[in-house]
Amino acid sequence: VARGRLARPGGRLAVGIDLGGTTLNGLLVGEDGGLLARRRRATPKAEGAEAVLAAVRDMAAELLAEAHALKDSAAGAPALASREIIGLGFGIPGPVDAERGVCLFSPNLGWRDLDVASYFRQAFDLPVCVDNDVRAATLGEAWLGAGRPYRTFICLTVGTGIGAGVMLDGRLWRGPGSCAGEIGHIPIDMRPDAPLCGCGRRGCLEAVASGTAIAREAGMSSAREVADAARRGDAGAIAVLERAAAFLGLGISAAITLYNPEAVVVGGGVAGAWDLIGPVVRRTVEERTFPPNLAGLRGIFPAALGQDAGAVGAASLVLAPGVAQVEGASP
Amino acid sequence: VARGRLARPGGRLAVGIDLGGTTLNGLLVGEDGGLLARRRRATPKAEGAEAVLAAVRDMAAELLAEAHALKDSAAGAPALASREIIGLGFGIPGPVDAERGVCLFSPNLGWRDLDVASYFRQAFDLPVCVDNDVRAATLGEAWLGAGRPYRTFICLTVGTGIGAGVMLDGRLWRGPGSCAGEIGHIPIDMRPDAPLCGCGRRGCLEAVASGTAIAREAGMSSAREVADAARRGDAGAIAVLERAAAFLGLGISAAITLYNPEAVVVGGGVAGAWDLIGPVVRRTVEERTFPPNLAGLRGIFPAALGQDAGAVGAASLVLAPGVAQVEGASP
């Protein structure tokens, strides 16, 4: 894990900010993967879409100021002073047109058709890259995390909702409509009375295996509360988590069979209960996956960067285009 | 449809042979997509693996002789005489290492770890390309068939089994283990007593929606017999086909949600009953697919090249590398 690692002197810097519906997480990242400064604050979404934008701008300004301070303090050390701030990257919850840098729709931030790239380009006069938060986290895990050894892997984010980023042969597969990897919405619970999903359909993976679904099934306020109860031996909580994990395993099995990845990485809040769900996910995948595809799978791993994956990946959009090559973005 | 189309004078020629478990289908194809000669015969698989190989070699020799005859007869027409025979392509049922041209395993042909490319290279002293039959059919539909207008589409083959070829941004996605697109083996019937699949798991798409499954459910000898009965108004046959079509729609829905294709093309023997299954497949996909992914889908179409798709695609491996660019073949 790169966290806290010291950057090599010199080299390029970028700001990466992960815009969560609950938390804004910002990092100053070196091109060698060093995390040089961080900012973290609650997303002021109750104050409206403009307030969220202003909070992100302020955070970016603070991280850029840190970068300049680093350079100034290193005035006597030419290698450090040679550091160049090359841009800003942003990960946004919801569909994003990455080519234009436009947020198409983000219910969590209250944004719709917002030209994020132009806004920050004008604010800071620096290059700006924007992508969906799940894809940003995938790029983060690809660059510095659990996906690093693999050219082809799927990175699931299991939290309030369920999404996935798809790395195929070292490139992010986004799809011509920018909505590849929507694993949260594959039909998985086929019963006619399956739980209703936020998308309006019944029985989507997200409706039966997300943090929201886990909390609802257990009658608790959060998946974390369910995990805590399960760790205390609460049989009901254990049953709810195992059921969700089995559904997750079925969804992952479908993705392995279609994409033939070398690895699957699972992040997001629910991955914090990996000790409880991991064994059931793995067993279900082993039982339900087509043998040749299973044979090609090196493993199912919890994400390595935790809550920093999105911000690291957002910075990598600017810093590590070799990892972040975006394919299929234009129709 | 290219069938019967006259080739432009001049230009390059290739032989393409689709090695089915039941039928060997061979074509002499021009680089403009003209189909200049054909051979078709039953696969002599009862006579053993060697006999199949010899029958394919004889068919290839006959098609090459046709190509030479074309050139000779055009001796007075320099443009025709300038035609160049540039190689042979083969589509093989079962997993293939396309990079090495090796058939890893084909129960239908009785082959295992057979170096097909070397065999035919030595036999004819010409370049040879080999790929899986479903992928060859996908390349055929991409080059001259229903996939032609799309850079990103999925081509299902629904026959004895169910497989799919995946074209992403104009390139075939094969997967690092050469088993991407194994849609026949995604878990789709979640009941504990779901039908057993040939792969040893229960409830795979292939176990509930292939031609084999349709015939078994209806207690008839083939899916074609079931389709004929349904067209005569047999309520039981109609119910069996509609149930299989609904499962097929669920599988296609999962693939659309994961890959975000512009189109889905359905070929194989069961596509011959498209008048009966098409409406149910489309309705299920419309009802069960995540709206943004559904919005990006231009349609679900029957394959256009019919039984020639595999042979056309096999020839395109040699003739149209722009279409046939193979990605992710090496680990």
XYZ file of C-alpha atoms in Angstrom:
662
model
C 0.000 0.000 0.000
C 1.309 3.378 -1.044
C -0.223 5.295 1.852
C 2.384 7.352 3.655
C 5.100 6.276 1.264
C 7.640 8.998 0.619
C 7.703 10.316 -2.897
C 10.942 10.444 -4.813
C 12.297 13.970 -5.010
C 11.305 15.735 -8.203
C 8.644 14.462 -10.537
C 5.125 15.509 -11.298
C 2.263 16.125 -8.855
C -1.520 16.041 -9.222
C -4.535 16.677 -7.052
C -7.158 13.906 -6.919
C -10.535 14.390 -5.273
C -13.140 11.696 -4.721
C -16.562 13.320 -4.421
C -18.627 10.982 -2.272
C -22.242 11.635 -1.387
C -21.154 11.645 2.269
C -17.461 12.647 2.223
C -15.108 14.626 0.001
C -11.676 12.983 0.042
C -8.763 14.874 -1.523
C -5.110 13.916 -2.011
C -1.959 15.479 -3.378
C -0.275 12.615 -5.232
C 3.196 12.246 -6.742
C 3.741 10.414 -10.014
C 5.588 7.708 -8.063
C 2.420 7.096 -6.037
C 3.462 9.038 -2.938
C 0.542 10.620 -1.035
C 1.904 14.028 -0.008
C -1.084 15.789 1.521
C -4.718 15.082 2.257
C -7.988 16.888 2.984
C -11.206 15.301 4.109
C -14.583 16.829 4.938
C -18.294 16.077 4.920
C -20.054 16.744 1.613
C -22.295 19.783 2.223
C -25.045 18.402 0.060
C -27.825 19.711 2.300
C -26.612 23.206 1.321
C -27.197 22.511 -2.360
C -25.348 21.773 -5.578
C -23.480 25.123 -5.633
C -22.196 24.630 -2.080
C -20.795 21.212 -2.999
C -18.987 22.686 -5.999
C -17.540 25.496 -3.843
C -16.381 23.019 -1.185
C -14.577 20.945 -3.815
C -12.973 24.082 -5.255
C -11.769 25.146 -1.793
C -10.334 21.698 -1.142
C -8.531 21.702 -4.494
C -7.133 25.171 -3.741
C -5.817 24.002 -0.361
C -4.118 20.960 -1.896
C -2.552 23.108 -4.635
C -1.327 25.500 -1.918
C 0.267 22.506 -0.150
C 1.980 21.605 -3.406
C 3.379 25.115 -3.759
C 4.461 25.105 -0.105
C 6.331 21.824 -0.738
C 8.125 23.434 -3.645
C 8.941 26.605 -1.683
C 10.236 24.726 1.354
C 12.481 22.779 -1.014
C 13.921 25.898 -2.625
C 17.376 24.838 -1.435
C 16.833 21.324 -2.846
C 16.623 21.674 -6.598
C 15.155 18.199 -7.157
C 12.151 18.958 -4.940
C 11.774 22.462 -6.329
C 11.586 20.955 -9.810
C 8.260 19.338 -8.990
C 5.592 20.286 -11.455
C 1.877 20.443 -10.700
C 0.341 18.980 -13.820
C -3.384 18.922 -13.140
C -6.453 17.881 -11.174
C -8.607 14.750 -11.369
C -12.105 14.243 -9.992
C -14.177 11.123 -9.314
C -17.919 11.734 -9.327
C -20.757 9.453 -8.213
C -23.031 8.873 -11.191
C -22.695 8.756 -14.966
C -19.912 10.932 -16.391
C -18.928 11.741 -19.958
C -15.199 11.367 -19.315
C -14.175 12.606 -22.733
C -15.878 15.976 -22.235
C -15.448 16.009 -18.438
C -19.161 16.489 -17.880
C -21.169 15.062 -14.976
C -24.370 13.845 -16.628
C -26.300 13.203 -13.442
C -25.367 12.859 -9.802
C -28.321 12.589 -7.420
C -25.860 12.411 -4.505
C -24.316 15.803 -5.330
C -27.416 17.431 -6.811
C -25.619 17.894 -10.151
C -27.008 17.430 -13.633
C -25.226 18.154 -16.945
C -22.503 20.028 -15.096
C -19.324 20.788 -17.067
C -16.971 19.968 -14.198
C -13.818 20.009 -16.335
C -14.414 23.543 -17.667
C -15.289 24.860 -14.200
C -12.036 23.679 -12.612
C -9.935 24.452 -15.687
C -11.092 28.065 -15.423
C -10.679 28.164 -11.649
C -7.065 26.911 -11.643
C -5.754 27.213 -15.211
C -4.558 23.589 -15.112
C -5.523 20.420 -17.039
C -8.540 18.652 -15.514
C -9.770 15.049 -15.883
C -13.125 13.783 -14.662
C -14.505 10.274 -14.394
C -17.086 8.259 -12.561
C -16.115 7.445 -8.942
C -16.230 3.675 -9.354
C -13.977 3.873 -12.410
C -11.643 6.225 -10.570
C -11.398 3.697 -7.705
C -10.661 0.962 -10.257
C -7.829 3.027 -11.728
C -6.526 3.658 -8.202
C -6.500 -0.063 -7.415
C -4.896 -0.729 -10.821
C -2.145 1.797 -10.247
C -1.264 1.289 -6.575
C -3.623 -1.277 -5.100
C -4.880 -4.849 -5.332
C -5.224 -4.715 -9.131
C -1.576 -3.853 -9.687
C -0.397 -7.363 -10.696
C -3.206 -7.809 -13.255
C -3.852 -6.472 -16.754
C -7.456 -7.709 -16.708
C -9.532 -7.371 -13.554
C -12.905 -6.221 -12.293
C -13.147 -3.868 -9.331
C -16.489 -3.905 -7.519
C -17.575 -1.175 -5.150
C -20.153 -2.482 -2.711
C -21.581 0.282 -0.569
C -24.862 2.203 -0.690
C -25.069 0.867 -4.239
C -23.022 -1.608 -6.266
C -20.925 -0.716 -9.303
C -17.838 -2.021 -11.055
C -14.914 -0.782 -13.082
C -13.554 -3.089 -15.750
C -9.871 -3.182 -16.731
C -9.325 -5.172 -19.915
C -5.734 -5.760 -20.968
C -4.590 -2.678 -19.056
C -7.311 -0.346 -20.287
C -10.527 0.786 -18.675
C -13.561 -0.458 -20.611
C -16.213 2.216 -20.298
C -18.606 1.247 -23.086
C -19.893 3.439 -25.910
C -22.640 4.779 -23.618
C -20.233 5.131 -20.669
C -22.199 2.572 -18.645
C -20.208 -0.657 -18.855
C -19.748 -2.543 -15.573
C -23.152 -1.752 -14.084
C -23.040 -5.050 -12.213
C -25.377 -3.687 -9.515
C -28.177 -3.913 -12.031
C -27.865 -7.405 -13.459
C -30.949 -9.486 -12.637
C -29.938 -11.900 -9.890
C -32.935 -12.612 -7.644
C -35.458 -14.104 -10.061
C -38.383 -14.521 -7.633
C -41.439 -12.488 -8.660
C -41.479 -10.877 -5.206
C -37.763 -10.014 -5.246
C -36.875 -6.685 -3.597
C -37.402 -3.559 -5.680
C -34.231 -1.802 -6.834
C -33.689 1.954 -6.949
C -33.610 1.638 -10.761
C -37.242 0.536 -10.767
C -36.653 -3.164 -11.559
C -36.906 -6.088 -9.166
C -34.149 -8.434 -8.081
C -31.074 -6.469 -9.243
C -27.847 -7.420 -7.449
C -27.857 -4.008 -5.766
C -31.344 -4.654 -4.355
C -30.179 -7.798 -2.544
C -26.464 -7.351 -1.764
C -25.667 -3.639 -1.269
C -25.088 -2.081 2.139
C -28.563 -0.596 1.872
C -30.095 -4.027 1.207
C -28.139 -5.629 4.048
C -29.289 -3.010 6.562
C -32.891 -3.239 5.353
C -32.978 -7.053 5.534
C -31.542 -7.008 9.072
C -33.799 -4.160 10.223
C -30.745 -2.144 11.272
C -29.524 1.320 10.335
C -26.377 0.387 8.446
C -24.426 -2.565 7.034
C -21.692 -1.725 9.540
C -24.174 -2.242 12.395
C -25.135 -5.601 10.850
C -21.446 -6.588 10.595
C -20.845 -5.596 14.234
C -23.838 -7.678 15.353
C -22.597 -10.627 13.269
C -19.163 -10.403 14.883
C -20.907 -10.587 18.300
C -22.553 -13.828 17.132
C -26.019 -12.526 16.212
C -27.406 -15.417 14.112
C -29.903 -13.201 12.247
C -27.196 -10.731 11.224
C -24.908 -13.567 10.125
C -27.689 -15.051 7.981
C -28.395 -11.690 6.314
C -24.714 -11.143 5.492
C -24.250 -14.667 4.170
C -27.299 -14.359 1.955
C -26.042 -11.055 0.542
C -22.577 -12.579 0.039
C -24.065 -15.518 -1.871
C -25.914 -13.127 -4.203
C -22.692 -11.124 -4.604
C -20.906 -14.359 -5.509
C -23.502 -15.115 -8.192
C -23.095 -11.644 -9.699
C -19.314 -11.939 -9.640
C -19.603 -15.377 -11.218
C -21.583 -13.904 -14.133
C -18.958 -11.182 -14.588
C -16.095 -13.718 -14.524
C -17.869 -15.873 -17.092
C -18.435 -12.930 -19.429
C -15.156 -11.006 -19.001
C -12.637 -13.776 -18.156
C -10.661 -11.581 -15.705
C -7.497 -12.614 -13.886
C -8.787 -11.154 -10.623
C -11.761 -9.557 -8.898
C -11.212 -6.771 -6.374
C -13.985 -5.859 -3.934
C -14.030 -2.418 -2.318
C -16.572 -0.012 -0.861
C -18.030 0.093 2.648
C -19.289 -3.498 2.640
C -15.730 -4.698 1.909
C -15.051 -3.662 5.530
C -16.955 -6.840 6.439
C -14.743 -8.964 4.155
C -13.890 -11.292 7.078
C -17.606 -12.147 7.212
C -18.601 -12.108 3.536
C -15.340 -13.076 1.781
C -15.524 -16.843 2.434
C -19.137 -17.070 1.211
C -18.396 -14.950 -1.875
C -15.416 -17.157 -2.741
C -17.302 -20.411 -2.122
C -20.236 -19.288 -4.283
C -17.913 -18.256 -7.106
C -16.095 -21.593 -6.910
C -19.369 -23.502 -6.985
C -21.086 -21.504 -9.722
C -18.426 -20.432 -12.209
C -17.686 -22.178 -15.524
C -14.521 -24.229 -14.837
C -12.264 -22.755 -17.594
C -13.074 -19.215 -16.442
C -12.554 -20.204 -12.817
C -9.200 -21.744 -13.770
C -8.086 -18.401 -15.180
C -8.970 -16.524 -11.983
C -6.054 -15.874 -9.636
C -8.308 -14.714 -6.826
C -10.978 -12.483 -5.318
C -9.323 -9.842 -3.160
C -10.459 -7.016 -0.894
C -9.438 -3.599 -2.242
C -6.083 -2.393 -0.916
C -6.434 1.387 -0.919
C -9.577 1.608 1.210
C -11.212 4.999 1.138
C -8.282 6.493 -0.809
C -8.844 4.417 -3.971
C -11.105 7.006 -5.603
C -8.835 9.996 -4.937
C -5.704 8.081 -6.007
C -7.487 7.001 -9.191
C -8.713 10.547 -9.843
C -5.096 11.768 -9.600
C -3.978 8.902 -11.862
C -6.288 10.184 -14.607
C -3.779 13.046 -14.848
C -0.551 11.343 -13.710
C -0.620 7.841 -15.116
C -2.309 7.906 -18.506
C -0.645 4.552 -19.236
C -2.932 3.012 -16.646
C -5.809 5.321 -17.282
C -6.138 4.885 -21.038
C -9.832 5.317 -21.573
C -11.289 3.159 -24.322
C -14.666 3.232 -25.930
C -15.558 6.646 -24.598
C -16.851 7.976 -27.893
C -19.829 6.425 -29.631
C -26.152 -9.935 -47.151
C -23.013 -10.730 -49.077
C -24.084 -14.190 -50.149
C -23.847 -14.595 -53.883
C -22.459 -11.101 -54.313
C -19.963 -10.850 -57.151
C -16.459 -10.027 -56.101
C -14.619 -7.120 -57.671
C -12.022 -8.318 -60.114
C -8.577 -8.584 -58.604
C -7.901 -8.481 -54.890
C -6.973 -11.092 -52.350
C -8.684 -14.426 -51.658
C -8.844 -16.691 -48.621
C -10.356 -20.016 -47.690
C -12.539 -20.083 -44.553
C -13.794 -23.331 -43.032
C -16.236 -23.635 -40.154
C -15.747 -26.991 -38.443
C -19.083 -27.861 -36.903
C -19.691 -31.014 -34.908
C -22.321 -31.946 -37.533
C -21.247 -30.129 -40.707
C -18.043 -28.816 -42.282
C -18.808 -25.577 -44.155
C -16.108 -24.119 -46.406
C -15.996 -20.952 -48.511
C -13.627 -19.239 -50.886
C -13.948 -15.557 -49.974
C -12.712 -12.391 -51.656
C -11.415 -9.443 -49.676
C -14.453 -7.462 -50.814
C -16.690 -10.073 -49.154
C -17.644 -11.965 -52.298
C -18.323 -15.682 -51.758
C -16.722 -17.331 -54.797
C -17.005 -21.045 -54.087
C -18.375 -23.319 -51.397
C -18.078 -26.871 -50.107
C -20.284 -28.521 -47.533
C -20.256 -32.021 -46.073
C -21.103 -33.971 -42.948
C -18.376 -34.067 -40.301
C -17.064 -37.677 -40.269
C -16.615 -37.643 -36.534
C -17.712 -41.279 -36.132
C -14.576 -42.171 -38.127
C -12.309 -40.496 -35.584
C -10.203 -37.396 -35.056
C -7.788 -38.180 -37.920
C -10.618 -38.637 -40.406
C -12.053 -35.221 -39.476
C -8.664 -33.599 -40.019
C -8.283 -35.336 -43.407
C -11.785 -34.260 -44.487
C -10.983 -30.629 -43.627
C -7.689 -30.849 -45.503
C -9.460 -32.271 -48.590
C -12.078 -29.511 -48.447
C -9.372 -26.852 -48.172
C -7.512 -28.389 -51.129
C -10.681 -28.321 -53.251
C -11.352 -24.675 -52.430
C -7.746 -23.736 -53.211
C -8.090 -25.619 -56.528
C -11.205 -23.533 -57.251
C -9.199 -20.407 -56.542
C -6.481 -21.474 -58.962
C -9.106 -22.409 -61.578
C -10.613 -18.917 -61.226
C -7.201 -17.392 -61.857
C -6.475 -19.678 -64.824
C -9.838 -19.053 -66.473
C -9.116 -15.337 -66.126
C -5.722 -15.556 -67.788
C -6.914 -13.157 -70.480
C -8.251 -10.762 -67.847
C -5.231 -9.418 -65.980
C -7.287 -7.991 -63.097
C -8.748 -11.406 -62.257
C -5.470 -13.196 -62.819
C -3.861 -10.844 -60.304
C -5.885 -12.389 -57.510
C -3.685 -13.625 -54.725
C -4.519 -16.500 -52.391
C -3.295 -15.219 -49.055
C -4.201 -17.934 -46.585
C -6.674 -20.150 -44.764
C -8.796 -19.564 -41.661
C -10.503 -22.163 -39.481
C -13.265 -21.897 -36.868
C -13.242 -24.720 -34.336
C -15.855 -25.677 -31.743
C -14.216 -25.478 -28.313
C -11.444 -23.504 -26.670
C -8.664 -22.371 -29.023
C -5.381 -20.630 -28.381
C -5.720 -18.265 -31.329
C -2.251 -16.822 -30.970
C -0.582 -20.216 -31.422
C -3.338 -21.632 -33.626
C -3.836 -24.610 -31.324
C -7.151 -26.327 -30.603
C -7.025 -26.953 -26.858
C -10.035 -29.240 -26.684
C -12.898 -30.062 -29.000
C -15.149 -32.892 -27.837
C -17.193 -32.476 -31.040
C -14.204 -33.175 -33.302
C -12.337 -35.535 -30.981
C -9.346 -33.154 -30.904
C -7.186 -32.210 -27.944
C -4.067 -30.008 -27.975
C -3.929 -30.203 -31.755
C -1.641 -27.712 -33.526
C -4.087 -26.951 -36.329
C -2.143 -23.968 -37.673
C 1.106 -25.928 -38.135
C -0.716 -28.837 -39.764
C -2.345 -26.702 -42.463
C 0.678 -24.438 -42.880
C 2.732 -27.509 -43.732
C 0.000 -28.992 -45.928
C -0.462 -25.871 -48.092
C 2.533 -23.603 -47.468
C 0.212 -20.648 -46.810
C -0.517 -18.490 -43.743
C -3.120 -20.057 -41.414
C -5.337 -18.483 -38.721
C -7.413 -20.460 -36.234
C -10.057 -19.332 -33.764
C -13.024 -20.628 -31.840
C -16.160 -21.115 -33.985
C -18.337 -18.697 -32.014
C -15.702 -15.976 -32.295
C -15.293 -16.722 -35.998
C -19.063 -16.288 -36.468
C -18.871 -12.998 -34.554
C -16.131 -11.753 -36.874
C -18.222 -12.852 -39.860
C -21.252 -10.899 -38.604
C -18.968 -7.933 -37.841
C -17.455 -7.930 -41.310
C -20.454 -8.678 -43.549
C -23.481 -9.321 -41.342
C -25.755 -7.848 -38.703
C -22.879 -6.456 -36.634
C -21.511 -4.366 -39.488
C -22.920 -0.995 -38.320
C -21.594 -1.417 -34.762
C -18.167 -1.106 -33.165
C -19.381 -2.733 -29.932
C -21.739 -5.687 -30.057
C -22.265 -9.160 -28.659
C -22.972 -12.078 -30.986
C -24.698 -15.051 -29.356
C -24.795 -18.481 -30.908
C -27.746 -20.468 -29.595
C -27.674 -24.046 -30.798
C -26.678 -27.295 -29.128
C -24.896 -25.031 -26.638
C -24.800 -21.275 -26.076
C -21.723 -19.106 -26.568
C -20.956 -15.516 -27.438
C -18.337 -13.449 -29.193
C -17.695 -9.963 -27.875
C -16.642 -7.074 -30.127
C -15.489 -4.085 -28.085
C -14.733 -0.909 -30.000
C -14.035 -2.883 -33.168
C -11.867 -5.549 -31.555
C -12.664 -9.052 -30.448
C -12.339 -9.418 -26.674
C -11.072 -12.934 -26.041
C -9.880 -12.654 -22.435
C -6.464 -13.588 -21.045
C -7.583 -17.229 -20.715
C -9.317 -17.196 -24.118
C -12.723 -17.786 -22.502
C -14.472 -14.427 -22.447
C -18.118 -14.431 -23.556
C -19.053 -17.817 -22.088
C -22.612 -16.561 -21.627
C -23.979 -20.105 -21.801
C -22.524 -20.689 -18.365
C -23.712 -17.713 -16.351
C -25.990 -18.822 -13.510
C -29.528 -17.902 -14.534
C -31.982 -20.429 -13.079
C -31.415 -20.074 -9.330
C -33.780 -22.822 -8.151
C -32.005 -25.605 -6.265
C -33.542 -28.160 -8.649
C -32.575 -26.227 -11.793
C -31.530 -28.423 -14.745
C -27.974 -29.761 -14.706
C -25.645 -28.249 -17.312
C -23.047 -30.142 -19.350
C -20.391 -28.207 -17.400
C -21.482 -29.905 -14.170
C -23.239 -26.890 -12.574
C -26.954 -26.324 -12.244
C -29.033 -23.569 -13.807
C -26.574 -22.258 -16.426
C -28.206 -20.367 -19.307
C -27.245 -23.212 -21.645
C -29.075 -25.720 -19.432
C -32.384 -23.840 -19.792
C -32.285 -22.026 -23.149
C -30.148 -23.993 -25.653
C -31.614 -26.085 -28.441
C -30.803 -29.155 -26.370
C -32.705 -27.759 -23.376
C -35.689 -26.764 -25.522
C -35.963 -30.255 -27.047
C -35.599 -31.932 -23.640
C -38.226 -29.721 -21.967
C -40.692 -30.381 -24.802
C -39.908 -34.103 -24.927
C -39.068 -33.823 -28.624
C -35.981 -34.745 -30.636
C -34.841 -31.251 -31.663
C -35.522 -27.560 -31.128
C -36.581 -27.392 -34.773
C -39.323 -29.961 -34.074
C -40.445 -27.857 -31.098
C -40.519 -24.723 -33.300
C -42.537 -26.551 -35.976
C -45.029 -27.720 -33.335
C -45.282 -24.185 -31.945
C -46.011 -22.797 -35.422
C -48.858 -25.336 -35.696
C -50.270 -23.915 -32.442
C -49.070 -26.568 -29.971
C -49.528 -24.794 -26.613
C -46.947 -26.928 -24.820
C -44.283 -26.220 -27.456
C -45.086 -22.498 -27.370
C -44.741 -22.461 -23.570
C -41.365 -24.240 -23.721
C -40.023 -21.802 -26.335
C -41.288 -18.747 -24.465
C -39.728 -19.939 -21.223
C -36.387 -20.505 -22.944
C -36.673 -17.093 -24.621
C -37.307 -15.412 -21.255
C -34.168 -17.041 -19.797
C -32.246 -15.990 -22.913
C -33.503 -12.433 -22.361
C -32.244 -12.482 -18.762
C -28.801 -13.661 -19.883
C -28.660 -11.033 -22.623
C -29.750 -8.423 -20.092
C -26.796 -9.323 -17.846
C -24.405 -9.073 -20.805
C -25.830 -5.677 -21.853
C -25.499 -4.375 -18.301
C -21.876 -5.519 -18.043
C -20.606 -4.725 -21.566
C -22.809 -1.770 -22.632
C -23.005 -2.920 -26.290
C -24.712 -1.019 -29.094
C -26.326 -4.205 -30.373
C -26.886 -7.885 -29.702
C -26.899 -10.356 -32.595
C -28.410 -13.821 -32.118
C -27.364 -16.663 -34.401
C -27.156 -20.446 -34.281
C -29.848 -23.020 -34.961
C -32.330 -21.648 -32.411
C -32.202 -18.256 -34.171
C -34.161 -20.058 -36.919
C -37.118 -19.773 -34.521
C -36.569 -16.009 -34.107
C -40.207 -15.334 -35.147
C -41.246 -17.296 -32.044
C -38.577 -16.338 -29.519
C -37.548 -12.821 -30.672
C -40.527 -10.945 -29.188
C -40.119 -12.617 -25.768
C -36.343 -12.047 -25.760
C -36.841 -8.355 -26.591
C -39.622 -7.875 -24.021
C -37.580 -9.529 -21.264
C -34.536 -7.390 -22.094
C -36.682 -4.238 -22.071
C -38.211 -5.180 -18.728
C -35.030 -6.324 -16.978
C -32.200 -4.126 -18.252
C -30.797 -1.113 -16.395
C -32.328 1.911 -18.191
C -29.067 3.717 -19.176
C -27.691 0.515 -20.708
C -31.008 -0.166 -22.444
C -30.957 3.399 -23.816
C -27.592 2.711 -25.438
C -28.851 -0.426 -27.184
C -29.892 0.041 -30.815
C -31.451 -3.391 -31.011
C -31.398 -7.173 -30.741
C -31.127 -8.677 -34.221
C -31.078 -12.144 -35.744
C -27.736 -12.971 -37.360
C -27.590 -12.100 -41.067
C -25.154 -14.648 -42.484
C -26.941 -17.768 -41.246
C -24.812 -20.898 -41.514
C -22.075 -19.010 -43.420
C -21.128 -16.712 -40.524
C -18.435 -19.032 -39.171
C -16.753 -19.691 -42.537
C -16.893 -15.997 -43.506
C -15.385 -15.083 -40.130
C -12.706 -17.758 -40.477
C -11.718 -16.245 -43.840
C -11.797 -12.756 -42.293
C -9.121 -13.829 -39.800
C -6.826 -13.827 -42.828
C -8.462 -11.192 -45.054
C -9.715 -8.471 -42.743
C -7.313 -8.092 -39.830
C -8.811 -4.638 -39.240
C -11.980 -6.357 -38.087
C -10.258 -9.352 -36.627
C -7.788 -7.589 -34.367
C -7.471 -10.000 -31.515
C -6.988 -8.425 -28.089
C -6.117 -9.949 -24.769
C -4.943 -13.198 -26.272
C -1.737 -13.355 -24.289
C -1.729 -13.446 -20.474
